[in-house]
CSV table of C-alpha atoms and ligand atoms in Angstrom, one decimal:
chain,number,residue,atom,x,y,z
A,682,MET,CA,-24.5,-109.5,-62.5
A,683,ILE,CA,-27.0,-106.7,-62.9
A,684,ARG,CA,-29.2,-105.8,-60.0
A,685,GLU,CA,-32.5,-104.1,-59.8
A,686,PHE,CA,-32.7,-100.6,-58.5
A,687,GLY,CA,-34.9,-101.7,-55.5
A,688,THR,CA,-35.6,-100.4,-52.1
A,689,SER,CA,-32.4,-101.5,-50.6
A,690,GLU,CA,-30.4,-99.8,-53.3
A,691,LEU,CA,-32.6,-96.7,-52.9
A,692,TRP,CA,-32.0,-96.8,-49.1
A,693,PHE,CA,-28.2,-97.2,-49.7
A,694,VAL,CA,-28.2,-94.0,-51.8
A,695,VAL,CA,-30.4,-92.0,-49.5
A,696,SER,CA,-28.8,-93.0,-46.3
A,697,SER,CA,-25.3,-92.2,-47.6
A,698,ALA,CA,-26.4,-88.6,-47.6
A,699,ARG,CA,-25.5,-88.7,-43.9
A,700,TRP,CA,-21.9,-88.5,-44.9
A,701,THR,CA,-22.6,-85.5,-47.2
A,702,LEU,CA,-24.3,-83.8,-44.3
A,703,ALA,CA,-21.6,-84.8,-41.8
A,704,LEU,CA,-18.9,-83.5,-44.0
A,705,THR,CA,-20.8,-80.2,-44.6
A,706,LEU,CA,-21.3,-79.8,-40.8
A,707,ILE,CA,-17.7,-80.5,-40.0
A,708,ALA,CA,-16.4,-78.1,-42.7
A,709,LEU,CA,-18.8,-75.5,-41.5
A,710,ALA,CA,-17.9,-75.8,-37.9
A,711,LEU,CA,-14.1,-76.0,-38.2
A,712,GLY,CA,-14.0,-73.9,-41.4
A,713,GLY,CA,-16.4,-71.4,-39.7
A,714,VAL,CA,-14.2,-71.0,-36.6
A,715,LEU,CA,-11.0,-70.7,-38.7
A,716,GLY,CA,-12.7,-68.4,-41.2
A,717,PHE,CA,-13.9,-66.1,-38.4
A,718,VAL,CA,-10.4,-65.8,-37.1
A,719,ILE,CA,-9.1,-65.2,-40.7
A,720,ALA,CA,-11.7,-62.5,-41.2
A,721,LEU,CA,-10.7,-60.7,-38.0
A,722,LEU,CA,-7.0,-61.0,-38.9
A,723,ARG,CA,-7.8,-59.7,-42.3
A,724,VAL,CA,-9.1,-56.4,-40.8
A,725,SER,CA,-6.5,-56.3,-38.1
A,726,ARG,CA,-4.6,-53.1,-37.4
A,727,LEU,CA,-1.3,-55.0,-37.6
A,728,ALA,CA,-0.1,-55.4,-41.2
A,729,PRO,CA,1.7,-58.7,-40.8
A,730,LEU,CA,-1.5,-60.3,-39.5
A,731,ARG,CA,-3.4,-58.9,-42.5
A,732,TRP,CA,-0.8,-60.3,-44.9
A,733,LEU,CA,-0.9,-63.7,-43.2
A,734,ALA,CA,-4.7,-63.9,-43.5
A,735,ALA,CA,-4.6,-62.6,-47.1
A,736,GLY,CA,-2.0,-65.2,-47.9
A,737,TRP,CA,-4.2,-68.0,-46.5
A,738,ILE,CA,-7.3,-66.8,-48.4
A,739,GLY,CA,-5.3,-66.4,-51.6
A,740,LEU,CA,-3.9,-69.9,-51.2
A,741,VAL,CA,-7.2,-71.6,-50.5
A,742,GLN,CA,-9.1,-69.8,-53.2
A,743,GLY,CA,-6.3,-70.1,-55.7
A,744,VAL,CA,-6.0,-73.9,-55.4
A,745,PRO,CA,-8.7,-76.4,-56.5
A,746,VAL,CA,-10.5,-78.1,-53.6
A,747,LEU,CA,-9.3,-81.3,-55.2
A,748,MET,CA,-5.7,-80.4,-54.6
A,749,LEU,CA,-6.4,-79.6,-50.9
A,750,LEU,CA,-7.9,-83.0,-50.8
A,751,PHE,CA,-5.0,-84.8,-52.4
A,752,LEU,CA,-2.6,-82.9,-50.2
A,753,SER,CA,-4.3,-83.8,-47.0
A,754,TYR,CA,-4.8,-87.4,-48.0
A,755,TYR,CA,-1.8,-88.5,-50.1
A,756,GLY,CA,0.5,-85.7,-49.0
A,757,LEU,CA,0.1,-86.2,-45.3
A,758,SER,CA,0.4,-90.0,-45.7
A,759,LEU,CA,3.8,-89.5,-47.4
A,760,ALA,CA,4.8,-87.4,-44.4
A,761,GLY,CA,3.9,-90.4,-42.2
A,762,LEU,CA,0.5,-89.3,-41.1
A,763,ASP,CA,-2.0,-91.8,-42.4
A,764,LEU,CA,-5.3,-90.2,-42.2
A,765,PRO,CA,-8.6,-92.2,-42.8
A,766,PRO,CA,-10.2,-90.8,-45.9
A,767,LEU,CA,-13.1,-89.3,-43.9
A,768,VAL,CA,-10.7,-87.3,-41.7
A,769,ALA,CA,-8.7,-86.1,-44.7
A,770,ALA,CA,-11.9,-85.1,-46.4
A,771,GLY,CA,-13.1,-83.2,-43.3
A,772,ILE,CA,-9.8,-81.4,-43.0
A,773,SER,CA,-9.5,-80.4,-46.6
A,774,LEU,CA,-13.2,-79.2,-46.8
A,775,SER,CA,-12.6,-77.2,-43.6
A,776,PHE,CA,-9.6,-75.4,-45.1
A,777,TYR,CA,-11.6,-74.8,-48.2
A,778,ALA,CA,-14.5,-73.3,-46.2
A,779,SER,CA,-12.2,-71.2,-44.0
A,780,GLY,CA,-10.7,-69.4,-47.0
A,781,PHE,CA,-14.1,-68.6,-48.5
A,782,LEU,CA,-15.9,-67.8,-45.3
A,783,GLY,CA,-13.0,-65.7,-44.2
A,784,GLU,CA,-13.2,-63.6,-47.3
A,785,ILE,CA,-17.0,-63.3,-47.2
A,786,TRP,CA,-17.0,-62.2,-43.6
A,787,ARG,CA,-14.1,-59.8,-44.1
A,788,GLY,CA,-16.3,-58.0,-46.6
A,789,CYS,CA,-19.3,-58.0,-44.2
A,790,ILE,CA,-17.2,-56.5,-41.4
A,791,GLN,CA,-15.8,-53.9,-43.7
A,792,SER,CA,-19.2,-52.9,-45.0
A,793,VAL,CA,-20.3,-51.7,-41.6
A,794,PRO,CA,-20.0,-47.9,-42.0
A,795,TRP,CA,-16.8,-46.4,-40.5
A,796,GLN,CA,-19.0,-43.9,-38.6
A,797,GLN,CA,-20.1,-46.8,-36.4
A,798,TRP,CA,-16.5,-47.4,-35.4
A,799,GLU,CA,-16.1,-43.7,-34.7
A,800,ALA,CA,-19.3,-43.3,-32.7
A,801,SER,CA,-18.4,-46.3,-30.5
A,802,ALA,CA,-14.8,-45.2,-30.1
A,803,ALA,CA,-16.1,-41.8,-29.0
A,804,LEU,CA,-18.1,-43.5,-26.3
A,805,ALA,CA,-14.8,-45.0,-25.0
A,806,LEU,CA,-15.5,-48.6,-26.1
A,807,SER,CA,-12.3,-50.7,-26.5
A,808,ARG,CA,-11.6,-52.3,-29.8
A,809,ALA,CA,-12.9,-55.6,-28.6
A,810,GLN,CA,-16.1,-54.0,-27.3
A,811,GLN,CA,-16.6,-52.3,-30.6
A,812,TYR,CA,-16.5,-55.6,-32.4
A,813,ARG,CA,-18.6,-57.4,-29.8
A,814,TYR,CA,-21.4,-54.9,-29.4
A,815,VAL,CA,-21.4,-52.7,-32.4
A,816,VAL,CA,-19.7,-54.0,-35.5
A,817,LEU,CA,-20.2,-57.8,-35.5
A,818,PRO,CA,-24.0,-57.7,-34.7
A,819,GLN,CA,-24.4,-55.5,-37.8
A,820,ALA,CA,-22.0,-57.6,-39.9
A,821,VAL,CA,-23.9,-60.7,-39.1
A,822,ARG,CA,-27.1,-59.4,-40.7
A,823,ILE,CA,-25.1,-58.5,-43.8
A,824,ALA,CA,-23.5,-61.9,-43.8
A,825,VAL,CA,-26.6,-64.1,-43.9
A,826,PRO,CA,-27.2,-64.2,-47.7
A,827,PRO,CA,-23.6,-64.7,-48.9
A,828,THR,CA,-22.9,-67.3,-46.2
A,829,VAL,CA,-25.9,-69.3,-47.1
A,830,GLY,CA,-25.0,-69.1,-50.7
A,831,PHE,CA,-21.6,-70.6,-49.8
A,832,ILE,CA,-23.1,-73.4,-47.6
A,833,VAL,CA,-25.2,-74.5,-50.6
A,834,GLN,CA,-22.0,-74.6,-52.7
A,835,LEU,CA,-20.3,-76.5,-49.9
A,836,VAL,CA,-23.0,-79.2,-49.8
A,837,LYS,CA,-22.6,-79.8,-53.5
A,838,ASN,CA,-18.8,-79.7,-53.3
A,839,THR,CA,-18.6,-82.4,-50.7
A,840,SER,CA,-19.1,-84.8,-53.7
A,841,ILE,CA,-15.5,-84.3,-54.5
A,842,VAL,CA,-14.3,-86.5,-51.7
A,843,SER,CA,-15.7,-89.5,-53.4
A,844,ILE,CA,-12.4,-89.5,-55.3
A,845,ILE,CA,-10.5,-90.7,-52.2
A,846,GLY,CA,-13.1,-93.4,-51.5
A,847,VAL,CA,-15.5,-91.8,-49.1
A,848,VAL,CA,-18.9,-93.1,-49.9
A,849,GLU,CA,-21.1,-90.1,-49.6
A,850,LEU,CA,-24.1,-89.3,-51.7
A,851,ALA,CA,-22.5,-88.9,-55.1
A,852,ARG,CA,-20.2,-91.9,-54.6
A,853,ALA,CA,-23.2,-94.1,-53.5
A,854,GLY,CA,-25.1,-93.1,-56.6
A,855,HIS,CA,-22.1,-94.0,-58.7
A,856,LEU,CA,-21.7,-97.4,-57.0
A,857,VAL,CA,-25.4,-98.2,-57.4
A,858,ASN,CA,-25.4,-97.2,-61.0
A,859,ASN,CA,-22.5,-99.5,-61.7
A,860,ALA,CA,-24.5,-102.4,-60.3
A,861,THR,CA,-27.9,-101.6,-61.8
A,862,PHE,CA,-27.1,-99.6,-65.0
A,863,GLN,CA,-30.1,-97.4,-64.4
A,864,PRO,CA,-28.4,-94.0,-64.6
A,865,MET,CA,-31.6,-92.0,-65.1
A,866,ARG,CA,-33.3,-93.4,-62.0
A,867,VAL,CA,-30.2,-93.5,-59.8
A,868,PHE,CA,-28.9,-90.0,-60.6
A,869,CYS,CA,-32.4,-88.5,-60.4
A,870,VAL,CA,-32.6,-89.8,-56.9
A,871,VAL,CA,-29.2,-88.5,-56.1
A,872,ALA,CA,-30.1,-85.0,-57.5
A,873,LEU,CA,-33.3,-85.0,-55.6
A,874,VAL,CA,-31.6,-85.7,-52.3
A,875,TYR,CA,-29.1,-82.9,-52.9
A,876,PHE,CA,-32.1,-80.7,-53.7
A,877,CYS,CA,-33.8,-81.7,-50.5
A,878,ILE,CA,-30.8,-80.7,-48.5
A,879,CYS,CA,-30.1,-77.4,-50.3
A,880,TRP,CA,-33.6,-76.1,-50.7
A,881,PRO,CA,-34.5,-75.9,-47.0
A,882,ILE,CA,-31.2,-74.1,-46.4
A,883,SER,CA,-32.2,-71.4,-48.8
A,884,LEU,CA,-35.7,-71.2,-47.3
A,885,ALA,CA,-34.3,-70.9,-43.8
A,886,ALA,CA,-32.0,-68.1,-44.9
A,887,ARG,CA,-34.8,-66.1,-46.4
A,888,TRP,CA,-36.8,-66.6,-43.2
A,889,LEU,CA,-33.8,-65.5,-41.1
A,890,GLU,CA,-33.2,-62.5,-43.2
A,891,ARG,CA,-36.8,-61.4,-42.9
A,892,ARG,CA,-36.8,-61.9,-39.1
A,893,MET,CA,-33.6,-59.9,-38.7
A,894,HIS,CA,-35.2,-56.9,-40.4
A,895,VAL,CA,-38.4,-56.9,-38.5
A,896,GLY,CA,-37.2,-54.6,-35.8
A,897,ARG,CA,-35.5,-52.2,-38.0
A,898,ALA,CA,-37.7,-51.2,-40.8
A,899,GLY,CA,-40.7,-51.2,-38.4
B,997,MET,CA,-10.2,-23.6,-13.8
B,998,SER,CA,-9.7,-24.6,-17.4
B,999,VAL,CA,-11.5,-27.8,-18.5
B,1000,VAL,CA,-10.0,-27.7,-21.9
B,1001,ARG,CA,-6.4,-26.5,-22.5
B,1002,VAL,CA,-5.0,-26.7,-26.1
B,1003,GLU,CA,-1.4,-25.7,-26.6
B,1004,ASP,CA,0.2,-25.1,-30.0
B,1005,VAL,CA,-1.4,-28.2,-31.6
B,1006,HIS,CA,-0.3,-29.2,-35.0
B,1007,LYS,CA,-2.2,-31.7,-37.1
B,1008,SER,CA,-1.5,-32.8,-40.7
B,1009,TYR,CA,-3.0,-35.3,-43.1
B,1010,GLY,CA,0.0,-36.3,-45.1
B,1011,ALA,CA,1.5,-33.2,-46.5
B,1012,LEU,CA,-1.6,-31.1,-45.7
B,1013,GLU,CA,-1.3,-29.2,-42.5
B,1014,VAL,CA,-4.8,-28.7,-41.2
B,1015,LEU,CA,-4.1,-27.3,-37.7
B,1016,LYS,CA,-1.1,-25.0,-37.7
B,1017,GLY,CA,-0.5,-24.3,-34.0
B,1018,VAL,CA,-3.8,-23.9,-32.3
B,1019,SER,CA,-4.0,-22.8,-28.6
B,1020,MET,CA,-7.1,-22.2,-26.6
B,1021,GLN,CA,-8.7,-22.6,-23.2
B,1022,VAL,CA,-12.2,-23.3,-22.1
B,1023,GLU,CA,-13.3,-22.7,-18.5
B,1024,ARG,CA,-15.8,-24.9,-16.6
B,1025,GLY,CA,-19.4,-24.2,-17.6
B,1026,GLU,CA,-18.3,-22.1,-20.6
B,1027,VAL,CA,-20.1,-22.4,-23.9
B,1028,VAL,CA,-17.7,-21.7,-26.8
B,1029,ALA,CA,-18.9,-21.6,-30.5
B,1030,ILE,CA,-16.4,-22.3,-33.3
B,1031,ILE,CA,-17.1,-20.7,-36.6
B,1032,GLY,CA,-15.2,-20.5,-39.8
B,1033,ARG,CA,-15.2,-21.4,-43.5
B,1034,SER,CA,-15.4,-24.9,-44.8
B,1035,GLY,CA,-12.0,-26.6,-44.6
B,1036,SER,CA,-10.6,-24.2,-41.9
B,1037,GLY,CA,-10.1,-27.2,-39.5
B,1038,LYS,CA,-13.1,-26.9,-37.1
B,1039,SER,CA,-14.0,-30.6,-37.2
B,1040,THR,CA,-10.4,-31.6,-37.1
B,1041,LEU,CA,-9.9,-29.6,-33.9
B,1042,LEU,CA,-12.9,-31.2,-32.2
B,1043,ARG,CA,-11.9,-34.7,-33.3
B,1044,CYS,CA,-8.4,-34.1,-31.9
B,1045,LEU,CA,-9.9,-33.0,-28.6
B,1046,ASN,CA,-11.2,-36.5,-27.8
B,1047,GLY,CA,-8.4,-38.3,-29.5
B,1048,LEU,CA,-10.2,-39.5,-32.6
B,1049,GLU,CA,-7.4,-38.0,-34.6
B,1050,PRO,CA,-3.8,-38.2,-33.4
B,1051,ILE,CA,-1.8,-34.9,-33.3
B,1052,GLN,CA,1.7,-34.4,-34.5
B,1053,ALA,CA,2.8,-31.8,-32.0
B,1054,GLY,CA,1.5,-29.8,-29.1
B,1055,ARG,CA,-0.5,-30.7,-26.1
B,1056,ILE,CA,-4.2,-31.2,-25.3
B,1057,GLU,CA,-5.5,-31.4,-21.8
B,1058,VAL,CA,-9.2,-32.1,-21.4
B,1059,ALA,CA,-11.0,-32.7,-18.1
B,1060,GLY,CA,-7.7,-33.5,-16.4
B,1061,HIS,CA,-6.5,-36.0,-19.1
B,1062,THR,CA,-3.5,-35.2,-21.2
B,1063,LEU,CA,-3.1,-36.2,-24.8
B,1064,ASP,CA,0.1,-35.9,-26.6
B,1065,SER,CA,1.4,-37.4,-29.9
B,1066,SER,CA,1.8,-40.8,-28.2
B,1067,GLY,CA,-2.0,-41.3,-27.9
B,1068,LYS,CA,-1.9,-42.9,-24.4
B,1069,GLY,CA,-4.9,-42.7,-22.0
B,1070,LEU,CA,-7.4,-42.2,-24.8
B,1071,ARG,CA,-10.2,-44.2,-23.3
B,1072,ASP,CA,-10.1,-42.5,-20.0
B,1073,LEU,CA,-10.3,-39.2,-21.7
B,1074,ARG,CA,-13.2,-40.3,-23.8
B,1075,LYS,CA,-15.2,-41.3,-20.7
B,1076,ASP,CA,-15.2,-37.6,-19.8
B,1077,VAL,CA,-15.6,-36.0,-23.2
B,1078,GLY,CA,-18.7,-36.6,-25.3
B,1079,ILE,CA,-18.9,-35.8,-29.0
B,1080,VAL,CA,-21.9,-35.6,-31.3
B,1081,PHE,CA,-21.6,-35.6,-35.0
B,1082,GLN,CA,-23.5,-34.1,-37.9
B,1083,SER,CA,-24.6,-37.6,-38.9
B,1084,TYR,CA,-26.1,-39.0,-35.7
B,1085,ASN,CA,-24.5,-42.5,-36.0
B,1086,LEU,CA,-27.0,-44.3,-33.8
B,1087,PHE,CA,-26.4,-48.0,-33.6
B,1088,PRO,CA,-29.1,-49.3,-36.0
B,1089,HIS,CA,-29.3,-52.8,-34.4
B,1090,LEU,CA,-30.2,-51.5,-31.0
B,1091,LYS,CA,-33.3,-49.8,-29.7
B,1092,VAL,CA,-33.0,-46.2,-28.5
B,1093,GLY,CA,-32.8,-47.3,-24.9
B,1094,GLU,CA,-30.1,-49.9,-25.6
B,1095,ASN,CA,-28.1,-47.3,-27.7
B,1096,ILE,CA,-27.9,-45.2,-24.6
B,1097,MET,CA,-27.3,-48.0,-22.1
B,1098,LEU,CA,-24.5,-49.7,-24.1
B,1099,ALA,CA,-21.5,-47.5,-23.1
B,1100,PRO,CA,-22.5,-47.0,-19.4
B,1101,ARG,CA,-22.8,-50.8,-19.1
B,1102,VAL,CA,-19.7,-52.0,-20.9
B,1103,VAL,CA,-17.4,-49.1,-20.4
B,1104,LEU,CA,-18.4,-47.9,-16.9
B,1105,GLY,CA,-19.7,-51.2,-15.6
B,1106,CYS,CA,-23.1,-49.9,-14.6
B,1107,SER,CA,-25.7,-52.4,-13.7
B,1108,ARG,CA,-28.6,-52.8,-16.1
B,1109,ALA,CA,-30.9,-50.9,-13.8
B,1110,GLU,CA,-28.4,-48.1,-13.4
B,1111,ALA,CA,-27.9,-47.8,-17.1
B,1112,ARG,CA,-31.6,-47.9,-17.7
B,1113,ALA,CA,-32.1,-45.1,-15.2
B,1114,ARG,CA,-29.5,-43.1,-17.0
B,1115,ALA,CA,-31.2,-43.7,-20.4
B,1116,GLU,CA,-34.6,-42.6,-18.9
B,1117,GLN,CA,-33.0,-39.5,-17.4
B,1118,THR,CA,-31.1,-38.4,-20.4
B,1119,LEU,CA,-34.0,-39.1,-22.8
B,1120,ALA,CA,-36.2,-36.9,-20.6
B,1121,GLN,CA,-33.6,-34.3,-20.8
B,1122,VAL,CA,-33.8,-34.2,-24.6
B,1123,GLY,CA,-37.5,-34.4,-24.5
B,1124,LEU,CA,-37.8,-38.0,-25.9
B,1125,ALA,CA,-38.8,-40.0,-22.8
B,1126,GLU,CA,-41.4,-41.9,-24.8
B,1127,LYS,CA,-39.0,-43.1,-27.4
B,1128,ILE,CA,-37.0,-45.5,-25.2
B,1129,GLU,CA,-38.3,-48.6,-27.0
B,1130,ALA,CA,-38.2,-47.1,-30.5
B,1131,TRP,CA,-35.8,-48.3,-33.3
B,1132,PRO,CA,-33.4,-45.7,-34.6
B,1133,ASP,CA,-34.8,-46.2,-38.1
B,1134,ASN,CA,-38.1,-44.9,-37.0
B,1135,LEU,CA,-37.0,-41.6,-35.7
B,1136,SER,CA,-37.0,-38.3,-37.5
B,1137,GLY,CA,-33.6,-36.6,-38.0
B,1138,GLY,CA,-34.1,-34.2,-35.2
B,1139,GLN,CA,-35.2,-37.0,-32.8
B,1140,ALA,CA,-32.2,-39.2,-33.9
B,1141,GLN,CA,-29.8,-36.3,-33.2
B,1142,ARG,CA,-31.4,-35.7,-29.7
B,1143,VAL,CA,-31.0,-39.4,-29.0
B,1144,ALA,CA,-27.3,-39.2,-30.0
B,1145,ILE,CA,-27.0,-36.3,-27.6
B,1146,ALA,CA,-28.7,-38.3,-24.8
B,1147,ARG,CA,-26.3,-41.2,-25.6
B,1148,SER,CA,-23.3,-39.0,-25.0
B,1149,LEU,CA,-24.8,-37.4,-21.8
B,1150,ALA,CA,-25.4,-40.9,-20.3
B,1151,MET,CA,-21.7,-41.2,-19.8
B,1152,GLN,CA,-22.0,-38.1,-17.6
B,1153,PRO,CA,-19.1,-36.3,-19.4
B,1154,LYS,CA,-17.4,-33.2,-18.1
B,1155,VAL,CA,-17.2,-31.6,-21.6
B,1156,MET,CA,-19.5,-32.0,-24.7
B,1157,LEU,CA,-18.3,-31.4,-28.2
B,1158,PHE,CA,-20.8,-30.8,-31.0
B,1159,ASP,CA,-19.8,-30.8,-34.7
B,1160,GLU,CA,-22.5,-29.1,-36.8
B,1161,VAL,CA,-25.2,-31.2,-35.2
B,1162,THR,CA,-28.0,-29.4,-37.0
B,1163,SER,CA,-26.5,-29.2,-40.5
B,1164,ALA,CA,-28.1,-32.4,-41.8
B,1165,LEU,CA,-31.5,-31.4,-40.6
B,1166,ASP,CA,-34.5,-29.8,-42.3
B,1167,PRO,CA,-34.9,-26.2,-41.1
B,1168,GLU,CA,-38.1,-27.1,-39.1
B,1169,LEU,CA,-36.1,-29.7,-37.2
B,1170,THR,CA,-33.1,-27.6,-36.3
B,1171,GLY,CA,-35.1,-25.7,-33.7
B,1172,GLU,CA,-35.7,-28.7,-31.4
B,1173,VAL,CA,-32.1,-29.7,-31.4
B,1174,LEU,CA,-30.9,-26.1,-30.8
B,1175,ALA,CA,-33.4,-25.9,-27.9
B,1176,THR,CA,-31.8,-29.1,-26.5
B,1177,LEU,CA,-28.4,-27.5,-26.7
B,1178,GLU,CA,-29.5,-24.4,-25.1
B,1179,GLY,CA,-31.0,-26.3,-22.2
B,1180,LEU,CA,-27.7,-28.1,-21.7
B,1181,ALA,CA,-25.9,-24.8,-21.7
B,1182,GLN,CA,-28.2,-23.4,-19.1
B,1183,ALA,CA,-27.7,-26.5,-17.0
B,1184,GLY,CA,-24.0,-25.6,-16.8
B,1185,MET,CA,-22.5,-28.1,-19.2
B,1186,THR,CA,-19.1,-27.1,-20.7
B,1187,MET,CA,-19.6,-27.1,-24.4
B,1188,LEU,CA,-17.6,-26.5,-27.6
B,1189,LEU,CA,-19.8,-26.3,-30.6
B,1190,VAL,CA,-18.9,-26.0,-34.3
B,1191,THR,CA,-21.9,-24.3,-35.9
B,1192,HIS,CA,-23.1,-22.4,-38.9
B,1193,GLU,CA,-26.1,-21.1,-36.8
B,1194,MET,CA,-24.7,-17.6,-36.2
B,1195,ALA,CA,-27.7,-16.3,-34.4
B,1196,PHE,CA,-27.6,-19.2,-32.1
B,1197,ALA,CA,-23.9,-18.8,-31.4
B,1198,ARG,CA,-24.3,-15.1,-30.7
B,1199,ARG,CA,-27.1,-15.7,-28.3
B,1200,VAL,CA,-26.1,-18.9,-26.4
B,1201,ALA,CA,-22.2,-19.0,-26.6
B,1202,ASN,CA,-20.3,-17.0,-24.0
B,1203,ARG,CA,-17.4,-16.9,-26.4
B,1204,THR,CA,-17.0,-17.4,-30.1
B,1205,VAL,CA,-13.8,-18.5,-31.9
B,1206,PHE,CA,-13.2,-17.8,-35.6
B,1207,MET,CA,-11.0,-20.3,-37.3
B,1208,HIS,CA,-9.2,-19.4,-40.5
B,1209,GLN,CA,-6.7,-21.6,-42.4
B,1210,GLY,CA,-5.9,-23.8,-39.5
B,1211,LEU,CA,-5.5,-21.1,-36.9
B,1212,LEU,CA,-7.6,-19.3,-34.4
B,1213,HIS,CA,-7.9,-16.1,-36.2
B,1214,GLU,CA,-10.0,-14.1,-33.8
B,1215,GLU,CA,-11.9,-14.7,-30.6
B,1216,GLY,CA,-13.9,-12.9,-28.1
B,1217,PRO,CA,-17.2,-12.7,-26.2
B,1218,SER,CA,-19.8,-13.6,-28.7
B,1219,GLU,CA,-21.8,-10.4,-28.7
B,1220,ALA,CA,-18.6,-8.3,-29.2
B,1221,LEU,CA,-17.2,-10.6,-31.8
B,1222,PHE,CA,-20.3,-10.5,-34.0
B,1223,SER,CA,-21.1,-6.9,-33.5
B,1224,ALA,CA,-17.6,-5.6,-34.0
B,1225,PRO,CA,-15.3,-8.0,-35.8
B,1226,GLN,CA,-11.7,-6.8,-35.8
B,1227,THR,CA,-10.1,-8.7,-38.6
B,1228,PRO,CA,-11.0,-8.3,-42.3
B,1229,GLU,CA,-11.2,-12.1,-42.7
B,1230,LEU,CA,-13.9,-12.3,-40.0
B,1231,ARG,CA,-15.8,-9.3,-41.4
B,1232,GLN,CA,-15.8,-10.9,-44.8
B,1233,PHE,CA,-16.9,-14.2,-43.4
B,1234,LEU,CA,-19.8,-12.6,-41.5
B,1235,ALA,CA,-20.8,-10.4,-44.4
B,1236,GLY,CA,-20.8,-13.3,-46.8
B,1237,GLY,CA,-23.0,-15.2,-44.5
B,1238,LEU,CA,-21.8,-18.3,-46.2
B,1239,LYS,CA,-20.9,-21.6,-44.9
C,384,LIG,N1,-9.3,-37.9,-43.0
C,384,LIG,C1,-8.8,-36.9,-43.7
C,384,LIG,N2,-7.8,-37.1,-44.6
C,384,LIG,C2,-7.3,-36.1,-45.4
C,384,LIG,N3,-7.7,-34.8,-45.3
C,384,LIG,C3,-8.7,-34.5,-44.4
C,384,LIG,C4,-9.3,-35.5,-43.6
C,384,LIG,N4,-10.2,-34.9,-42.8
C,384,LIG,C5,-10.2,-33.6,-43.1
C,384,LIG,N5,-9.2,-33.4,-44.1
C,384,LIG,C6,-8.9,-32.0,-44.7
C,384,LIG,O1,-8.6,-31.2,-43.6
C,384,LIG,C7,-9.1,-29.9,-43.9
C,384,LIG,C8,-9.9,-29.4,-42.7
C,384,LIG,O2,-11.1,-30.2,-42.6
C,384,LIG,P1,-12.2,-30.0,-41.5
C,384,LIG,O3,-13.2,-31.1,-41.7
C,384,LIG,O4,-11.5,-29.9,-40.1
C,384,LIG,O5,-12.8,-28.7,-41.9
C,384,LIG,P2,-14.1,-27.9,-41.3
C,384,LIG,O6,-13.6,-26.6,-40.9
C,384,LIG,O7,-14.8,-28.8,-40.3
C,384,LIG,O8,-15.0,-27.8,-42.6
C,384,LIG,P3,-16.6,-27.9,-42.8
C,384,LIG,O9,-17.2,-26.6,-42.4
C,384,LIG,O10,-16.7,-28.2,-44.2
C,384,LIG,O11,-17.0,-29.1,-41.9
C,384,LIG,C9,-9.8,-29.9,-45.2
C,384,LIG,O12,-9.0,-29.5,-46.2
C,384,LIG,C10,-10.1,-31.4,-45.4
C,384,LIG,O13,-10.1,-31.7,-46.7
C,385,LIG,MG1,-16.6,-29.9,-40.3
């Protein structure tokens, strides 16, 4: 039976964007915290910690997100840990985000000139104080554009979790298309919703970047 | 009483031995200029003095703190020893006042009011009281360097080290920084300064040290050293007038 692409179908597609948003936020929160730790380990003075972080980054970046997803969904259920699809999706996207954000932020920390380390060391700041008051505040400014670039990728990449049955935006579009056979309309709506999520993020980033530079260039 | 005591210090970068057994003493209130050719180890010596570079052998005692090759007690030493570099290295994300207040607050635990008072006082000392709310990016090189000096002074150090603090400046801006240094010297600060400003060293420093190939080659009261150099290397260095 072929259905019309009416308001209830439209609402179904649009409202399923909440899962896209939720997954993005979860991945960003958990992956952000983990990624921050990874970035700090990556620039640690202890070589084994650096290797550990490099290994994690290499692993996450070297494996397709899809494999992370399968591992946390099917792999863990084999190990007796039956995760609901949404949880497995959140975990795998968090790992994915941690690897990329960790590497992005490592670069930002390292692009703070070494003289800033030296000047703050000469003022007797401890290593933790150097990070807290001198290096990280400068690294954050540098981090805004690449981090936002990654968030936009992340929003779009959440679509991959439709494979294990999470009905987020892409999956909802797929389901409605199967029922209505109106791919142009359906997927234009889906694309538009993705755009409405990603575009404001880019705008906010540009605004943030400008605001952060206000004080400096004068 | 010696504020700085350096005994047979050796420092290498890999296979390159940069300091080959340096010994020197600096008395309280003394101003010592360090001169020498590029690569002779002047910067390295200063950086070793406040533990920015570890040493391989020898002993350094500054303001009552002892440094050896183990590198313990670094932070306590640095509270008493200020260093200013050729590149001012102000913190670009903090206003001038906050640049100066940071270390007193987080390292010494000063209250905000106390740190602010120190910032006002040291900025006045370098003649920049009105710049407390300025951003580092908006300062001239000479002003930035004076803020860097104020930032070090706010820790109320017992010794100040200066590494070619005027070398990055246009000639018309070096004067204001040299005047600041001279004021500090007159106020009784113990100072070691690496400099290429020979006239300034001769006039302001009590003593001048000539470094050559990782060793103190010749030293003496500035006036005597400049007017009657004893070694051919120093004579050649002064005659060449080169950096
Ligand atoms: N971090 C480093 N790694 C390796 N070699 C270094 C390092 N820092 C300095 N050197 C070398 O040590 C030697 C002494 O350097 P130093 O900077 O102390 O000289 P300097 O007397 O201050 O010279 P200049 O007048 O050019 O500043 C030079 O040969 C330099 O190349
Ligand atoms: Mg030097």
